[in-house]
């Protein structure tokens, strides 16, 4: 009897020791198993032949990656605005087991290529019942024609700074007015001078007064290499509606978009659109000569976020000519 009691006691001590050695083990064991993440339906678009004018055939592949059979599948396809698609919605017969794929084939009218750089975006959508239970899935494909401009200077299209002795070439605001080169120099903005703003090292345009030295933004694609956490723009606005979205394309083929804006070069609050004041010059040049002394005409900085883990390849500026950009640079 004594031996049996000793054995029972030893077993109890062993269990207690195990609990002490691994505290919380019982609570951990009682936790439920995590629920696996739902697998999403996969939609892919085949490459599109952009050598128009022509009729190109495009294949949209849908994979049922969900746990249930997919049924009532309809696939739709669209190209850029104005590009005609023959029968843009296709109903796919039957149902599709988990892991099965099916192809919907479309014919799209591709117009003649225009010169310059362009990005063509195509969209496909699958609507269904069953599968992963999401009822729909969408995919996009972007293809490029031409090459982005090599740098921002290649996009200069506006004379924004003139000499007070020759104000005629200026037309920053569409009414023949411009910044005074002399008054900008008084606040440190001279051709080729460095400008620090929002953590970026920017450069004031290195061009003579009276020549094109800024970009009136109109969706230009501009090469820009590097990586960092944000893209900083140096510029100013015309009117109070100088805001829009810029798209950054990375070397891995992905992209990100951010919105920014600048206050009007005069009169708007200095923090309009969330911008930061960089410099303020006195007066401006008018077609008749220098004037408006005592009124500030200003330059600002603003930024959009980047994916810091990726390498930037090029930037597409906003499609808003009221946004004027003097430089842009990546900041860490």
CSV table of C-alpha atoms in Angstrom, one decimal:
chain,number,residue,atom,x,y,z
A,1,UNK,CA,0.0,0.0,0.0
A,2,UNK,CA,2.8,2.4,0.9
A,3,UNK,CA,4.5,1.7,-2.4
A,4,UNK,CA,1.3,2.4,-4.3
A,5,UNK,CA,0.7,5.6,-2.4
A,6,UNK,CA,4.3,6.7,-3.2
A,7,UNK,CA,3.9,6.0,-6.9
A,8,UNK,CA,0.7,8.0,-7.0
A,9,UNK,CA,2.4,10.9,-5.2
A,10,UNK,CA,5.3,10.8,-7.5
A,11,UNK,CA,3.0,10.9,-10.5
A,12,UNK,CA,1.2,14.0,-9.1
A,13,UNK,CA,4.5,15.7,-8.5
A,14,UNK,CA,5.6,15.1,-12.0
A,15,UNK,CA,2.4,16.6,-13.4
A,16,UNK,CA,2.7,19.6,-11.2
A,17,UNK,CA,6.4,20.1,-12.2
A,18,UNK,CA,5.4,19.9,-15.9
A,19,UNK,CA,2.8,22.7,-15.4
A,20,UNK,CA,5.4,24.8,-13.5
A,21,UNK,CA,8.0,24.3,-16.3
A,22,UNK,CA,5.6,25.4,-19.0
A,23,UNK,CA,3.3,28.1,-17.5
A,24,UNK,CA,0.2,28.9,-19.5
A,25,UNK,CA,0.4,25.6,-21.4
A,26,UNK,CA,-3.2,24.7,-20.6
A,27,UNK,CA,-4.5,28.1,-21.8
A,28,UNK,CA,-2.5,27.8,-25.0
A,29,UNK,CA,-3.8,24.4,-25.8
A,30,UNK,CA,-7.3,25.6,-25.3
A,31,UNK,CA,-7.0,28.4,-28.0
A,32,UNK,CA,-8.9,27.6,-31.2
A,33,UNK,CA,-7.0,27.0,-34.4
A,34,UNK,CA,-6.8,30.1,-36.7
A,35,UNK,CA,-9.2,30.1,-39.6
A,36,UNK,CA,-7.4,29.9,-42.9
A,37,UNK,CA,-7.6,33.0,-45.1
A,38,UNK,CA,-10.1,32.8,-47.9
A,39,UNK,CA,-8.5,32.2,-51.3
A,40,UNK,CA,-9.5,34.7,-53.9
A,41,UNK,CA,-10.6,34.1,-57.4
A,42,UNK,CA,-7.8,34.8,-59.9
A,43,UNK,CA,-8.5,36.9,-63.0
A,44,UNK,CA,-5.7,37.5,-65.5
A,45,UNK,CA,-5.5,39.4,-68.9
A,46,UNK,CA,-3.3,38.3,-71.7
A,47,UNK,CA,-0.9,40.8,-73.4
A,48,UNK,CA,-2.7,43.1,-75.9
A,49,UNK,CA,-1.2,43.7,-79.3
A,50,UNK,CA,-1.1,47.6,-79.5
A,51,UNK,CA,0.2,47.8,-83.1
A,52,UNK,CA,-2.9,49.4,-84.5
A,53,UNK,CA,-4.9,50.1,-86.4
A,54,UNK,CA,-6.0,46.5,-85.9
A,55,UNK,CA,-8.4,44.1,-84.2
A,56,UNK,CA,-6.6,42.4,-81.3
A,57,UNK,CA,-7.7,39.2,-79.6
A,58,UNK,CA,-7.5,39.3,-75.8
A,59,UNK,CA,-7.9,36.3,-73.4
A,60,UNK,CA,-9.2,36.7,-69.9
A,61,UNK,CA,-8.5,33.7,-67.7
A,62,UNK,CA,-10.6,33.0,-64.5
A,63,UNK,CA,-9.4,30.5,-62.0
A,64,UNK,CA,-11.7,29.3,-59.3
A,65,UNK,CA,-9.4,29.4,-56.3
A,66,UNK,CA,-12.2,29.0,-53.8
A,67,UNK,CA,-13.4,25.9,-52.0
A,68,UNK,CA,-16.8,25.6,-53.8
A,69,UNK,CA,-17.9,25.1,-57.3
A,70,UNK,CA,-18.2,28.3,-59.3
A,71,UNK,CA,-21.4,28.9,-61.3
A,72,UNK,CA,-23.3,31.6,-63.2
A,73,UNK,CA,-19.9,33.0,-64.3
A,74,UNK,CA,-20.0,36.2,-66.4
A,75,UNK,CA,-16.7,37.8,-67.7
A,76,UNK,CA,-16.6,41.5,-68.9
A,77,UNK,CA,-13.7,43.3,-70.5
A,78,UNK,CA,-12.9,46.9,-71.3
A,79,UNK,CA,-10.1,48.9,-72.8
A,80,UNK,CA,-9.2,52.6,-72.6
A,81,UNK,CA,-11.9,55.1,-73.2
A,82,UNK,CA,-13.1,55.0,-76.7
A,83,UNK,CA,-11.7,51.6,-77.6
A,84,UNK,CA,-14.5,49.4,-78.9
A,85,UNK,CA,-14.9,45.8,-77.6
A,86,UNK,CA,-16.9,43.2,-79.5
A,87,UNK,CA,-19.4,41.6,-77.1
A,88,UNK,CA,-17.8,43.1,-73.9
A,89,UNK,CA,-19.7,40.6,-71.6
A,90,UNK,CA,-19.5,36.8,-71.9
A,91,UNK,CA,-21.6,34.2,-70.1
A,92,UNK,CA,-19.6,31.1,-69.4
A,93,UNK,CA,-21.6,27.8,-69.6
A,94,UNK,CA,-21.5,25.2,-66.9
A,95,UNK,CA,-19.9,25.3,-63.5
A,96,UNK,CA,-16.3,25.1,-62.5
A,97,UNK,CA,-14.8,22.9,-59.7
A,98,UNK,CA,-12.3,24.3,-57.2
A,99,UNK,CA,-9.0,24.8,-59.0
A,100,UNK,CA,-10.5,24.9,-62.5
A,101,UNK,CA,-9.8,27.6,-65.0
A,102,UNK,CA,-11.7,28.9,-68.0
A,103,UNK,CA,-10.9,31.4,-70.7
A,104,UNK,CA,-13.1,34.2,-72.2
A,105,UNK,CA,-11.9,35.6,-75.5
A,106,UNK,CA,-12.6,39.1,-76.6
A,107,UNK,CA,-11.9,41.2,-79.7
A,108,UNK,CA,-10.9,44.8,-79.2
A,109,UNK,CA,-10.4,47.5,-81.8
A,110,UNK,CA,-6.9,49.1,-81.4
A,111,UNK,CA,-6.5,52.5,-82.9
A,112,UNK,CA,-3.3,53.7,-84.7
A,113,UNK,CA,-0.5,54.4,-82.2
A,114,UNK,CA,0.2,58.1,-81.6
A,115,UNK,CA,3.7,59.4,-81.0
A,116,UNK,CA,5.0,59.9,-77.5
A,117,UNK,CA,4.5,58.0,-74.3
A,118,UNK,CA,1.2,56.5,-73.3
A,119,UNK,CA,-0.1,54.0,-70.8
A,120,UNK,CA,-3.0,51.9,-71.9
A,121,UNK,CA,-5.1,50.2,-69.1
A,122,UNK,CA,-7.4,47.2,-69.6
A,123,UNK,CA,-9.9,45.9,-67.1
A,124,UNK,CA,-11.6,42.5,-66.7
A,125,UNK,CA,-14.2,41.6,-64.2
A,126,UNK,CA,-15.6,38.2,-63.2
A,127,UNK,CA,-19.1,38.0,-61.6
A,128,UNK,CA,-20.2,34.6,-60.2
A,129,UNK,CA,-21.9,32.6,-57.6
A,130,UNK,CA,-20.1,30.1,-55.3
A,131,UNK,CA,-16.3,29.8,-55.6
A,132,UNK,CA,-14.7,31.9,-52.9
A,133,UNK,CA,-18.1,33.5,-52.0
A,134,UNK,CA,-17.0,37.0,-52.9
A,135,UNK,CA,-19.3,37.2,-56.0
A,136,UNK,CA,-16.8,39.1,-58.1
A,137,UNK,CA,-13.2,39.7,-58.9
A,138,UNK,CA,-11.4,42.3,-61.0
A,139,UNK,CA,-8.0,42.6,-62.7
A,140,UNK,CA,-6.2,45.3,-64.6
A,141,UNK,CA,-3.4,45.3,-67.1
A,142,UNK,CA,-1.3,48.3,-68.1
A,143,UNK,CA,0.9,48.4,-71.2
A,144,UNK,CA,3.1,51.2,-72.3
A,145,UNK,CA,3.9,52.7,-75.7
A,146,UNK,CA,6.8,55.1,-76.3
A,147,UNK,CA,9.3,56.3,-73.6
A,148,UNK,CA,8.9,58.7,-70.6
A,149,UNK,CA,10.7,62.0,-70.9
A,150,UNK,CA,14.3,61.7,-69.7
A,151,UNK,CA,13.9,64.4,-67.0
A,152,UNK,CA,11.7,67.2,-65.8
A,153,UNK,CA,13.6,69.8,-67.8
A,154,UNK,CA,12.5,68.0,-71.0
A,155,UNK,CA,8.9,68.7,-69.9
A,156,UNK,CA,9.4,72.5,-69.4
A,157,UNK,CA,6.6,74.2,-71.2
A,158,UNK,CA,6.0,77.5,-69.4
A,159,UNK,CA,7.9,80.8,-68.9
A,160,UNK,CA,7.4,81.6,-65.2
A,161,UNK,CA,10.4,83.9,-64.4
A,162,UNK,CA,11.5,87.0,-66.3
A,163,UNK,CA,14.0,89.8,-65.9
A,164,UNK,CA,12.5,93.1,-64.8
A,165,UNK,CA,14.1,94.7,-67.9
A,166,UNK,CA,12.3,92.3,-70.2
A,167,UNK,CA,9.0,91.0,-68.9
A,168,UNK,CA,7.4,90.3,-72.2
A,169,UNK,CA,8.1,86.5,-72.5
A,170,UNK,CA,6.5,85.7,-69.2
A,171,UNK,CA,3.2,83.9,-69.0
A,172,UNK,CA,3.1,82.0,-65.7
A,173,UNK,CA,-0.6,82.5,-65.1
A,174,UNK,CA,-2.0,82.7,-68.6
A,175,UNK,CA,-2.3,86.5,-68.4
A,176,UNK,CA,1.3,87.4,-69.2
A,177,UNK,CA,2.5,87.7,-65.6
A,178,UNK,CA,5.6,86.1,-64.1
A,179,UNK,CA,7.9,86.0,-61.2
A,180,UNK,CA,10.6,88.6,-61.0
A,181,UNK,CA,14.1,87.1,-61.4
A,182,UNK,CA,15.5,89.9,-59.2
A,183,UNK,CA,13.0,89.4,-56.4
A,184,UNK,CA,13.5,85.6,-56.4
A,185,UNK,CA,17.3,86.1,-56.2
A,186,UNK,CA,16.7,88.3,-53.1
A,187,UNK,CA,15.2,85.2,-51.4
A,188,UNK,CA,17.8,82.8,-52.6
A,189,UNK,CA,16.2,81.4,-55.7
A,190,UNK,CA,18.7,81.7,-58.5
A,191,UNK,CA,19.3,79.5,-61.5
A,192,UNK,CA,20.7,76.1,-60.4
A,193,UNK,CA,20.5,77.0,-56.6
A,194,UNK,CA,19.7,74.3,-54.1
A,195,UNK,CA,16.4,74.2,-52.3
A,196,UNK,CA,15.8,72.1,-49.2
A,197,UNK,CA,12.2,71.2,-48.5
A,198,UNK,CA,10.3,68.4,-46.7
A,199,UNK,CA,13.5,66.4,-46.4
A,200,UNK,CA,14.4,66.6,-50.1
A,201,UNK,CA,17.3,68.2,-51.9
A,202,UNK,CA,15.7,70.1,-54.9
A,203,UNK,CA,17.1,72.4,-57.5
A,204,UNK,CA,15.7,75.7,-58.8
A,205,UNK,CA,15.6,75.4,-62.6
A,206,UNK,CA,18.9,76.3,-64.2
A,207,UNK,CA,17.6,78.3,-67.1
A,208,UNK,CA,18.0,82.0,-68.0
A,209,UNK,CA,15.1,84.4,-67.1
A,210,UNK,CA,12.6,84.6,-69.9
A,211,UNK,CA,12.9,81.0,-71.0
A,212,UNK,CA,10.8,78.0,-70.3
A,213,UNK,CA,11.7,76.8,-66.7
A,214,UNK,CA,8.7,75.0,-65.2
A,215,UNK,CA,6.0,72.4,-66.1
A,216,UNK,CA,2.4,73.3,-66.4
A,217,UNK,CA,1.2,69.9,-65.4
A,218,UNK,CA,-0.7,68.0,-68.1
A,219,UNK,CA,-0.1,64.3,-67.4
A,220,UNK,CA,3.5,64.2,-68.6
A,221,UNK,CA,5.5,61.0,-67.8
A,222,UNK,CA,9.0,61.9,-66.5
A,223,UNK,CA,11.8,59.5,-65.7
A,224,UNK,CA,12.9,59.6,-62.1
A,225,UNK,CA,15.2,57.0,-60.4
A,226,UNK,CA,15.7,56.2,-56.8
A,227,UNK,CA,13.9,55.0,-53.7
A,228,UNK,CA,12.6,56.6,-50.5
A,229,UNK,CA,9.5,57.3,-48.4
A,230,UNK,CA,8.1,60.3,-50.3
A,231,UNK,CA,8.2,62.3,-53.5
A,232,UNK,CA,8.5,66.0,-53.0
A,233,UNK,CA,7.3,68.6,-55.6
A,234,UNK,CA,8.5,72.2,-55.7
A,235,UNK,CA,6.0,74.5,-57.4
A,236,UNK,CA,3.1,76.9,-57.1
A,237,UNK,CA,-0.4,77.1,-58.3
A,238,UNK,CA,-2.5,79.3,-60.6
A,239,UNK,CA,-6.1,79.8,-59.4
A,240,UNK,CA,-7.3,78.1,-56.2
A,241,UNK,CA,-7.9,74.7,-57.9
A,242,UNK,CA,-4.2,73.6,-58.4
A,243,UNK,CA,-4.5,70.1,-57.1
A,244,UNK,CA,-4.5,66.6,-58.6
A,245,UNK,CA,-3.1,63.1,-58.5
A,246,UNK,CA,0.4,61.9,-59.5
A,247,UNK,CA,1.1,58.3,-60.3
A,248,UNK,CA,4.5,56.7,-59.5
A,249,UNK,CA,5.6,53.7,-61.5
A,250,UNK,CA,8.2,51.3,-60.0
A,251,UNK,CA,10.7,49.1,-61.8
A,252,UNK,CA,8.7,45.9,-60.8
A,253,UNK,CA,5.8,47.1,-62.9
A,254,UNK,CA,3.6,48.2,-59.9
A,255,UNK,CA,2.4,51.8,-59.3
A,256,UNK,CA,1.1,54.0,-56.5
A,257,UNK,CA,-0.9,57.2,-56.7
A,258,UNK,CA,-1.0,60.3,-54.4
A,259,UNK,CA,-2.7,63.6,-54.5
A,260,UNK,CA,-1.2,67.0,-53.8
A,261,UNK,CA,-1.8,70.6,-54.5
A,262,UNK,CA,-0.3,74.1,-54.4
A,263,UNK,CA,-1.9,77.4,-53.3
A,264,UNK,CA,-2.3,80.1,-55.9
A,265,UNK,CA,1.0,81.9,-56.2
A,266,UNK,CA,-0.6,84.8,-54.4
A,267,UNK,CA,-3.6,85.5,-52.1
A,268,UNK,CA,-4.5,81.9,-51.1
A,269,UNK,CA,-3.6,80.9,-47.5
A,270,UNK,CA,-0.1,79.6,-47.5
A,271,UNK,CA,-1.2,76.2,-46.2
A,272,UNK,CA,-3.9,75.6,-48.7
A,273,UNK,CA,-4.0,72.0,-50.0
A,274,UNK,CA,-1.6,71.1,-47.2
A,275,UNK,CA,1.4,72.7,-48.9
A,276,UNK,CA,4.4,74.2,-47.2
A,277,UNK,CA,5.7,77.7,-48.0
A,278,UNK,CA,9.3,77.6,-49.3
A,279,UNK,CA,9.9,81.2,-50.5
A,280,UNK,CA,8.0,84.5,-50.9
A,281,UNK,CA,9.1,87.2,-53.4
A,282,UNK,CA,7.9,90.7,-53.5
A,283,UNK,CA,5.7,91.7,-56.4
A,284,UNK,CA,5.6,90.3,-59.9
A,285,UNK,CA,6.4,91.1,-63.5
A,286,UNK,CA,3.6,92.2,-65.7
A,287,UNK,CA,3.6,92.7,-69.5
A,288,UNK,CA,4.1,96.4,-68.9
A,289,UNK,CA,6.9,95.8,-66.4
A,290,UNK,CA,7.5,95.2,-62.7
A,291,UNK,CA,4.6,95.9,-60.4
A,292,UNK,CA,2.4,94.8,-57.5
A,293,UNK,CA,5.1,95.7,-55.0
A,294,UNK,CA,4.1,94.7,-51.4
A,295,UNK,CA,2.2,91.7,-52.5
A,296,UNK,CA,3.8,88.2,-52.0
A,297,UNK,CA,4.2,85.8,-54.9
A,298,UNK,CA,5.2,82.5,-53.5
A,299,UNK,CA,6.8,79.0,-54.1
A,300,UNK,CA,5.7,75.9,-52.2
A,301,UNK,CA,6.5,72.3,-51.5
A,302,UNK,CA,4.2,69.3,-51.2
A,303,UNK,CA,4.7,65.5,-51.2
A,304,UNK,CA,3.1,62.2,-51.8
A,305,UNK,CA,4.0,58.8,-50.2
A,306,UNK,CA,6.2,56.2,-51.9
A,307,UNK,CA,6.7,52.5,-51.4
A,308,UNK,CA,10.2,52.8,-49.8
A,309,UNK,CA,11.0,49.1,-50.6
A,310,UNK,CA,10.7,49.7,-54.4
A,311,UNK,CA,12.8,51.5,-57.0
A,312,UNK,CA,11.0,54.4,-58.8
A,313,UNK,CA,11.2,54.3,-62.6
A,314,UNK,CA,9.1,57.3,-63.7
A,315,UNK,CA,6.3,59.7,-62.5
A,316,UNK,CA,3.1,60.7,-64.3
A,317,UNK,CA,2.3,64.3,-63.3
A,318,UNK,CA,-1.3,65.4,-62.6
A,319,UNK,CA,-3.6,66.4,-65.5
A,320,UNK,CA,-4.2,69.9,-64.2
A,321,UNK,CA,-2.4,72.8,-66.0
A,322,UNK,CA,-2.9,75.0,-62.9
A,323,UNK,CA,-0.2,73.0,-61.1
A,324,UNK,CA,3.2,74.4,-62.0
A,325,UNK,CA,6.2,72.2,-61.0
A,326,UNK,CA,9.8,73.6,-60.8
A,327,UNK,CA,11.4,70.4,-59.6
A,328,UNK,CA,10.7,67.1,-57.9
A,329,UNK,CA,13.0,64.8,-55.8
A,330,UNK,CA,12.8,61.7,-53.7
A,331,UNK,CA,13.2,62.0,-49.9
A,332,UNK,CA,14.1,59.2,-47.5
